[in-house]
mmCIF file of C-alpha atoms in Angstrom:
data_model
loop_
_atom_site.group_PDB
_atom_site.id
_atom_site.type_symbol
_atom_site.label_atom_id
_atom_site.label_comp_id
_atom_site.label_asym_id
_atom_site.label_seq_id
_atom_site.Cartn_x
_atom_site.Cartn_y
_atom_site.Cartn_z
ATOM 1 C CA UNK A 11 121.979 88.464 75.910
ATOM 2 C CA UNK A 12 122.041 89.183 72.547
ATOM 3 C CA UNK A 13 119.547 91.059 70.867
ATOM 4 C CA UNK A 14 117.979 89.346 67.633
ATOM 5 C CA UNK A 15 118.091 91.295 64.109
ATOM 6 C CA UNK A 16 114.416 91.341 65.090
ATOM 7 C CA UNK A 17 112.936 91.946 68.130
ATOM 8 C CA UNK A 18 110.439 89.870 69.732
ATOM 9 C CA UNK A 19 106.945 90.882 69.664
ATOM 10 C CA UNK A 20 105.215 90.181 72.947
ATOM 11 C CA UNK A 21 101.868 90.357 74.261
ATOM 12 C CA UNK A 22 100.925 91.733 77.413
ATOM 13 C CA UNK A 23 97.499 91.294 78.646
ATOM 14 C CA UNK A 24 96.426 93.328 82.075
ATOM 15 C CA UNK A 25 94.767 96.098 83.418
ATOM 16 C CA UNK A 26 96.223 99.486 83.603
ATOM 17 C CA UNK A 27 96.809 101.223 86.714
ATOM 18 C CA UNK A 28 97.212 104.756 87.561
ATOM 19 C CA UNK A 29 99.350 105.335 90.525
ATOM 20 C CA UNK A 30 99.743 108.113 93.227
ATOM 21 C CA UNK A 31 102.804 107.055 95.550
ATOM 22 C CA UNK A 32 103.796 109.198 98.205
ATOM 23 C CA UNK A 33 107.386 108.660 99.871
ATOM 24 C CA UNK A 34 107.494 108.259 103.877
ATOM 25 C CA UNK A 35 109.874 107.514 106.548
ATOM 26 C CA UNK A 36 107.843 105.263 108.313
ATOM 27 C CA UNK A 37 104.290 103.826 107.531
ATOM 28 C CA UNK A 38 102.128 105.772 109.286
ATOM 29 C CA UNK A 39 100.251 103.513 111.958
ATOM 30 C CA UNK A 40 96.163 103.168 111.883
ATOM 31 C CA UNK A 41 94.085 106.361 112.578
ATOM 32 C CA UNK A 42 96.991 108.233 112.359
ATOM 33 C CA UNK A 43 98.739 110.839 109.946
ATOM 34 C CA UNK A 44 102.465 111.613 108.120
ATOM 35 C CA UNK A 45 103.604 113.603 105.645
ATOM 36 C CA UNK A 46 104.985 113.034 102.721
ATOM 37 C CA UNK A 47 108.725 113.854 101.496
ATOM 38 C CA UNK A 48 107.689 113.358 97.751
ATOM 39 C CA UNK A 49 104.491 112.763 95.584
ATOM 40 C CA UNK A 50 104.603 110.860 92.341
ATOM 41 C CA UNK A 51 101.727 110.173 89.846
ATOM 42 C CA UNK A 52 102.920 107.602 87.587
ATOM 43 C CA UNK A 53 101.230 104.492 85.555
ATOM 44 C CA UNK A 54 101.064 101.131 86.867
ATOM 45 C CA UNK A 55 99.650 97.891 87.177
ATOM 46 C CA UNK A 56 101.663 94.271 86.865
ATOM 47 C CA UNK A 57 100.972 93.610 83.181
ATOM 48 C CA UNK A 58 102.042 97.277 82.129
ATOM 49 C CA UNK A 59 105.015 97.725 84.602
ATOM 50 C CA UNK A 60 106.289 94.621 82.737
ATOM 51 C CA UNK A 61 105.522 96.388 79.340
ATOM 52 C CA UNK A 62 107.397 99.181 80.029
ATOM 53 C CA UNK A 63 110.404 97.068 80.949
ATOM 54 C CA UNK A 64 110.024 94.633 77.881
ATOM 55 C CA UNK A 65 109.933 97.579 75.745
ATOM 56 C CA UNK A 66 113.173 99.241 77.041
ATOM 57 C CA UNK A 67 114.807 96.037 76.903
ATOM 58 C CA UNK A 68 114.344 95.778 73.050
ATOM 59 C CA UNK A 69 111.185 94.222 72.749
ATOM 60 C CA UNK A 70 108.449 94.984 70.577
ATOM 61 C CA UNK A 71 105.420 94.928 72.964
ATOM 62 C CA UNK A 72 101.572 94.775 72.267
ATOM 63 C CA UNK A 73 99.522 95.408 75.409
ATOM 64 C CA UNK A 74 95.352 94.026 75.393
ATOM 65 C CA UNK A 75 93.187 94.421 78.484
ATOM 66 C CA UNK A 76 90.374 96.953 79.555
ATOM 67 C CA UNK A 77 90.348 100.355 80.784
ATOM 68 C CA UNK A 78 87.676 102.809 81.893
ATOM 69 C CA UNK A 79 85.852 105.236 80.216
ATOM 70 C CA UNK A 80 87.403 107.103 77.413
ATOM 71 C CA UNK A 81 86.152 110.345 78.962
ATOM 72 C CA UNK A 82 87.585 109.753 82.665
ATOM 73 C CA UNK A 83 91.375 111.174 82.439
ATOM 74 C CA UNK A 84 92.878 108.630 84.275
ATOM 75 C CA UNK A 85 92.776 106.048 81.092
ATOM 76 C CA UNK A 86 94.354 109.071 79.177
ATOM 77 C CA UNK A 87 96.727 109.991 81.692
ATOM 78 C CA UNK A 88 98.105 106.084 81.206
ATOM 79 C CA UNK A 89 97.765 106.138 77.621
ATOM 80 C CA UNK A 90 99.809 108.530 76.909
ATOM 81 C CA UNK A 91 102.536 107.127 78.821
ATOM 82 C CA UNK A 92 102.393 103.881 77.291
ATOM 83 C CA UNK A 93 102.429 105.404 74.128
ATOM 84 C CA UNK A 94 105.660 107.567 75.102
ATOM 85 C CA UNK A 95 107.042 104.115 75.672
ATOM 86 C CA UNK A 96 106.505 102.664 72.331
ATOM 87 C CA UNK A 97 103.742 100.174 73.452
ATOM 88 C CA UNK A 98 100.979 99.455 70.884
ATOM 89 C CA UNK A 99 97.926 100.365 72.569
ATOM 90 C CA UNK A 100 95.456 99.277 69.751
ATOM 91 C CA UNK A 101 94.237 96.706 71.316
ATOM 92 C CA UNK A 102 93.151 97.916 74.765
ATOM 93 C CA UNK A 103 89.267 98.473 75.050
ATOM 94 C CA UNK A 104 87.196 101.342 76.757
ATOM 95 C CA UNK A 105 85.362 100.619 79.082
ATOM 96 C CA UNK A 106 81.550 102.715 78.777
ATOM 97 C CA UNK A 107 80.832 103.768 82.584
ATOM 98 C CA UNK A 108 83.888 102.505 83.907
ATOM 99 C CA UNK A 109 86.597 103.706 86.139
ATOM 100 C CA UNK A 110 90.196 102.681 85.148
ATOM 101 C CA UNK A 111 91.775 101.622 88.609
ATOM 102 C CA UNK A 112 93.635 104.006 90.892
ATOM 103 C CA UNK A 113 95.996 102.591 93.852
ATOM 104 C CA UNK A 114 97.513 104.789 96.420
ATOM 105 C CA UNK A 115 100.916 103.019 97.007
ATOM 106 C CA UNK A 116 103.246 104.258 100.349
ATOM 107 C CA UNK A 117 106.956 103.862 100.172
ATOM 108 C CA UNK A 118 108.996 103.550 103.442
ATOM 109 C CA UNK A 119 112.545 104.206 104.165
ATOM 110 C CA UNK A 120 113.623 100.816 103.530
ATOM 111 C CA UNK A 121 111.828 101.138 99.604
ATOM 112 C CA UNK A 122 109.146 98.416 101.182
ATOM 113 C CA UNK A 123 105.457 99.423 99.593
ATOM 114 C CA UNK A 124 102.068 99.013 101.198
ATOM 115 C CA UNK A 125 99.378 100.345 99.071
ATOM 116 C CA UNK A 126 95.682 99.742 98.692
ATOM 117 C CA UNK A 127 94.200 99.867 94.902
ATOM 118 C CA UNK A 128 90.893 100.427 93.832
ATOM 119 C CA UNK A 129 89.625 97.911 90.932
ATOM 120 C CA UNK A 130 86.075 98.570 88.590
ATOM 121 C CA UNK A 131 84.439 95.223 88.859
ATOM 122 C CA UNK A 132 82.747 96.248 85.660
ATOM 123 C CA UNK A 133 86.308 96.205 84.081
ATOM 124 C CA UNK A 134 86.556 91.795 83.826
ATOM 125 C CA UNK A 135 83.372 91.943 81.371
ATOM 126 C CA UNK A 136 85.924 92.929 78.475
ATOM 127 C CA UNK A 137 85.931 90.843 75.466
ATOM 128 C CA UNK A 138 89.685 91.345 74.003
ATOM 129 C CA UNK A 139 90.245 90.988 70.351
ATOM 130 C CA UNK A 140 90.065 88.115 67.667
ATOM 131 C CA UNK A 141 93.101 85.165 68.614
ATOM 132 C CA UNK A 142 94.248 85.723 65.499
ATOM 133 C CA UNK A 143 94.435 89.410 65.506
ATOM 134 C CA UNK A 144 96.555 89.334 68.766
ATOM 135 C CA UNK A 145 98.937 86.851 68.296
ATOM 136 C CA UNK A 146 99.965 87.706 64.967
ATOM 137 C CA UNK A 147 103.673 87.586 64.437
ATOM 138 C CA UNK A 148 103.817 86.920 68.519
ATOM 139 C CA UNK A 149 106.432 85.249 70.476
ATOM 140 C CA UNK A 150 105.284 85.357 73.820
ATOM 141 C CA UNK A 151 102.563 86.819 75.823
ATOM 142 C CA UNK A 152 102.782 87.613 79.359
ATOM 143 C CA UNK A 153 99.386 87.518 81.650
ATOM 144 C CA UNK A 154 98.557 89.070 84.978
ATOM 145 C CA UNK A 155 97.272 86.188 87.117
ATOM 146 C CA UNK A 156 94.048 87.602 88.253
ATOM 147 C CA UNK A 157 92.934 88.128 84.270
ATOM 148 C CA UNK A 158 91.908 84.761 83.458
ATOM 149 C CA UNK A 159 88.936 85.279 83.278
ATOM 150 C CA UNK A 160 88.778 87.430 80.129
ATOM 151 C CA UNK A 161 92.061 85.743 78.596
ATOM 152 C CA UNK A 162 91.973 81.763 79.302
ATOM 153 C CA UNK A 163 91.188 81.031 75.685
ATOM 154 C CA UNK A 164 93.256 83.436 74.149
ATOM 155 C CA UNK A 165 96.106 81.654 76.268
ATOM 156 C CA UNK A 166 95.041 78.178 75.978
ATOM 157 C CA UNK A 167 94.638 79.814 71.351
ATOM 158 C CA UNK A 168 98.410 80.828 72.246
ATOM 159 C CA UNK A 169 100.191 77.360 73.655
ATOM 160 C CA UNK A 170 98.285 75.567 70.560
ATOM 161 C CA UNK A 171 100.582 77.598 68.459
ATOM 162 C CA UNK A 172 103.565 76.660 70.685
ATOM 163 C CA UNK A 173 103.620 80.475 71.808
ATOM 164 C CA UNK A 174 104.979 80.853 75.459
ATOM 165 C CA UNK A 175 102.158 81.733 78.164
ATOM 166 C CA UNK A 176 103.653 83.445 80.987
ATOM 167 C CA UNK A 177 101.433 84.266 83.939
ATOM 168 C CA UNK A 178 102.853 86.664 86.142
ATOM 169 C CA UNK A 179 101.277 85.707 89.318
ATOM 170 C CA UNK A 180 100.103 88.570 91.570
ATOM 171 C CA UNK A 181 98.063 86.651 94.125
ATOM 172 C CA UNK A 182 97.161 83.636 95.433
ATOM 173 C CA UNK A 183 95.829 81.329 92.603
ATOM 174 C CA UNK A 184 92.543 78.488 93.257
ATOM 175 C CA UNK A 185 94.066 75.039 92.680
ATOM 176 C CA UNK A 186 91.389 75.231 89.567
ATOM 177 C CA UNK A 187 92.582 78.473 88.152
ATOM 178 C CA UNK A 188 92.569 77.417 84.348
ATOM 179 C CA UNK A 189 95.739 79.302 83.721
ATOM 180 C CA UNK A 190 97.367 76.687 86.175
ATOM 181 C CA UNK A 191 97.126 74.511 82.987
ATOM 182 C CA UNK A 192 97.688 76.780 79.995
ATOM 183 C CA UNK A 193 100.577 78.637 80.839
ATOM 184 C CA UNK A 194 103.909 77.683 79.948
ATOM 185 C CA UNK A 195 105.706 79.789 82.555
ATOM 186 C CA UNK A 196 104.311 80.109 86.182
ATOM 187 C CA UNK A 197 105.910 82.868 88.380
ATOM 188 C CA UNK A 198 105.247 82.824 91.925
ATOM 189 C CA UNK A 199 106.282 85.126 94.924
ATOM 190 C CA UNK A 200 107.502 83.144 97.505
ATOM 191 C CA UNK A 201 103.702 83.981 99.413
ATOM 192 C CA UNK A 202 101.839 83.204 96.733
ATOM 193 C CA UNK A 203 103.145 79.772 95.503
ATOM 194 C CA UNK A 204 103.009 78.675 99.477
ATOM 195 C CA UNK A 205 99.253 80.167 99.904
ATOM 196 C CA UNK A 206 98.493 78.495 96.397
ATOM 197 C CA UNK A 207 99.978 75.314 97.309
ATOM 198 C CA UNK A 208 98.873 75.289 101.060
ATOM 199 C CA UNK A 209 103.030 74.381 101.849
ATOM 200 C CA UNK A 210 104.538 76.737 103.854
ATOM 201 C CA UNK A 211 107.788 76.435 102.313
ATOM 202 C CA UNK A 212 108.548 77.265 98.562
ATOM 203 C CA UNK A 213 110.463 74.161 97.860
ATOM 204 C CA UNK A 214 107.731 71.516 98.545
ATOM 205 C CA UNK A 215 104.879 73.985 97.527
ATOM 206 C CA UNK A 216 106.733 74.226 94.338
ATOM 207 C CA UNK A 217 106.572 70.320 93.990
ATOM 208 C CA UNK A 218 103.253 70.162 94.497
ATOM 209 C CA UNK A 219 101.822 72.141 92.325
ATOM 210 C CA UNK A 220 104.025 70.812 89.560
ATOM 211 C CA UNK A 221 101.569 67.506 90.065
ATOM 212 C CA UNK A 222 99.001 69.743 89.000
ATOM 213 C CA UNK A 223 100.407 71.339 85.661
ATOM 214 C CA UNK A 224 103.382 70.692 83.470
ATOM 215 C CA UNK A 225 104.429 74.355 83.721
ATOM 216 C CA UNK A 226 107.895 76.179 84.497
ATOM 217 C CA UNK A 227 107.363 76.689 88.285
ATOM 218 C CA UNK A 228 109.556 79.469 90.340
ATOM 219 C CA UNK A 229 109.116 81.856 93.040
ATOM 220 C CA UNK A 230 110.842 84.949 93.846
ATOM 221 C CA UNK A 231 111.866 85.408 97.349
ATOM 222 C CA UNK A 232 113.871 89.335 96.879
ATOM 223 C CA UNK A 233 116.942 89.657 97.984
ATOM 224 C CA UNK A 234 117.219 86.060 98.502
ATOM 225 C CA UNK A 235 116.637 84.926 95.134
ATOM 226 C CA UNK A 236 114.543 82.255 93.037
ATOM 227 C CA UNK A 237 114.143 79.128 93.738
ATOM 228 C CA UNK A 238 112.455 76.793 90.536
ATOM 229 C CA UNK A 239 111.772 73.159 89.904
ATOM 230 C CA UNK A 240 114.202 72.138 86.392
ATOM 231 C CA UNK A 241 112.865 69.733 83.960
ATOM 232 C CA UNK A 242 114.086 66.595 85.983
ATOM 233 C CA UNK A 243 111.614 68.136 88.651
ATOM 234 C CA UNK A 244 115.143 69.555 90.898
ATOM 235 C CA UNK A 245 114.702 72.625 92.778
ATOM 236 C CA UNK A 246 117.394 74.804 91.619
ATOM 237 C CA UNK A 247 118.374 78.783 92.949
ATOM 238 C CA UNK A 248 119.260 81.841 91.054
ATOM 239 C CA UNK A 249 120.759 84.372 93.125
ATOM 240 C CA UNK A 250 119.689 87.832 93.278
ATOM 241 C CA UNK A 251 121.955 90.794 92.830
ATOM 242 C CA UNK A 252 122.753 92.313 96.430
ATOM 243 C CA UNK A 253 122.115 96.600 95.871
ATOM 244 C CA UNK A 254 121.339 99.306 97.845
ATOM 245 C CA UNK A 255 117.453 99.406 97.590
ATOM 246 C CA UNK A 256 115.301 102.452 97.904
ATOM 247 C CA UNK A 257 111.820 101.436 96.192
ATOM 248 C CA UNK A 258 110.819 97.675 95.200
ATOM 249 C CA UNK A 259 107.557 98.611 94.195
ATOM 250 C CA UNK A 260 106.979 97.282 90.319
ATOM 251 C CA UNK A 261 110.378 94.891 90.927
ATOM 252 C CA UNK A 262 108.564 91.695 90.757
ATOM 253 C CA UNK A 263 106.834 93.203 87.772
ATOM 254 C CA UNK A 264 110.144 94.377 85.852
ATOM 255 C CA UNK A 265 111.637 90.417 86.973
ATOM 256 C CA UNK A 266 108.392 89.020 85.035
ATOM 257 C CA UNK A 267 108.817 91.183 81.776
ATOM 258 C CA UNK A 268 112.818 90.533 81.576
ATOM 259 C CA UNK A 269 112.255 86.907 81.752
ATOM 260 C CA UNK A 270 109.558 86.891 79.233
ATOM 261 C CA UNK A 271 111.953 88.786 77.038
ATOM 262 C CA UNK A 272 114.425 86.382 77.745
ATOM 263 C CA UNK A 273 112.262 83.789 76.765
ATOM 264 C CA UNK A 274 111.342 85.219 73.199
ATOM 265 C CA UNK A 275 114.843 86.136 72.702
ATOM 266 C CA UNK A 276 115.742 82.168 73.068
ATOM 267 C CA UNK A 277 117.713 81.978 76.031
ATOM 268 C CA UNK A 278 117.004 78.633 78.333
ATOM 269 C CA UNK A 279 115.146 79.571 81.821
ATOM 270 C CA UNK A 280 118.691 79.825 83.772
ATOM 271 C CA UNK A 281 119.823 83.107 81.737
ATOM 272 C CA UNK A 282 116.195 84.174 81.542
ATOM 273 C CA UNK A 283 116.230 84.093 85.174
ATOM 274 C CA UNK A 284 120.147 86.167 85.567
ATOM 275 C CA UNK A 285 118.780 88.205 83.325
ATOM 276 C CA UNK A 286 115.582 88.979 85.102
ATOM 277 C CA UNK A 287 117.333 89.275 88.197
ATOM 278 C CA UNK A 288 119.938 91.861 87.314
ATOM 279 C CA UNK A 289 116.866 93.904 85.940
ATOM 280 C CA UNK A 290 114.919 93.875 88.821
ATOM 281 C CA UNK A 291 117.909 94.479 91.225
ATOM 282 C CA UNK A 292 118.427 97.704 89.144
ATOM 283 C CA UNK A 293 114.892 98.668 89.205
ATOM 284 C CA UNK A 294 115.566 98.358 92.511
ATOM 285 C CA UNK A 295 117.821 100.745 93.298
ATOM 286 C CA UNK A 296 115.760 103.896 91.968
ATOM 287 C CA UNK A 297 112.548 105.114 92.884
ATOM 288 C CA UNK A 298 109.189 105.028 90.199
ATOM 289 C CA UNK A 299 107.686 101.763 90.036
ATOM 290 C CA UNK A 300 107.711 100.249 86.795
ATOM 291 C CA UNK A 301 108.750 103.633 85.060
ATOM 292 C CA UNK A 302 112.074 103.155 86.789
ATOM 293 C CA UNK A 303 112.972 100.080 84.686
ATOM 294 C CA UNK A 304 116.248 99.898 83.248
ATOM 295 C CA UNK A 305 117.174 100.190 79.853
ATOM 296 C CA UNK A 306 119.085 96.984 77.817
ATOM 297 C CA UNK A 307 122.433 98.598 78.048
ATOM 298 C CA UNK A 308 122.345 99.410 81.758
ATOM 299 C CA UNK A 309 121.558 95.406 82.349
ATOM 300 C CA UNK A 310 123.833 94.437 79.913
ATOM 301 C CA UNK A 311 126.662 96.774 81.890
ATOM 302 C CA UNK A 312 125.649 95.228 85.230
ATOM 303 C CA UNK A 313 125.844 91.453 84.122
ATOM 304 C CA UNK A 314 129.184 91.907 82.630
ATOM 305 C CA UNK A 315 130.668 93.559 86.106
ATOM 306 C CA UNK A 316 129.297 90.574 87.772
ATOM 307 C CA UNK A 317 131.077 87.943 85.861
#
């Protein structure tokens, strides 16, 4: 996958999070304590992790969504790190008297993560910038599925303009969710696609959802790769790359970002899925959630070694 002369501009829509990550040998049992071997404070959130990944892979990234009051510390912490990644933060809306989300994340020796998060309900009352301003020179839109309440009209307008809208599904969706039909591409995990469709099989769940939306449908399954429906409605699979995983936090978000960038650069879905699988695999080999996303040169080298 080669970079175009002008990097594509991609709009990410989501709610940034301040993550406190703790490494432990094993997740403590209920009511017990455990000593952490490492503590890190990083920026996170599904769309922000994807934005960082795309910026490192060569995209021009703008971010839109709500953050807490300008007087609180979490939002300032996150904005500094976004600016360091070269992400345009001009469309972030500071919500007066609201709190930026904070999460506590426990990562065990296998790299699996367990987390709890607080999101201020006031954040969902945000009003984004004008569509003409947000979509100008935009080659793709990446949205967190939970954010449909404040961006569905923008997504519909993007599709009307022929701009792909990729939804990174971060929880089960209602079958009446407007993003199901506003999206051009829906990226689920195995658990989410089964819960959304009410079917205990990834492939059958995708087929059921295909009757409700014209969008491209895929489900990621960690080390088992990605299952997806082609234009003929036939199931296909893109293998995962085997790696020694130490931290899976943010891997799905990195996958969504790399896939979106691939599409924006003109790749077909097969090539974009393989590119995304490589980026996610490399992220899993290092600690740090989304901020551990790889650089473009790393992903291209990784893929060259596996032809």
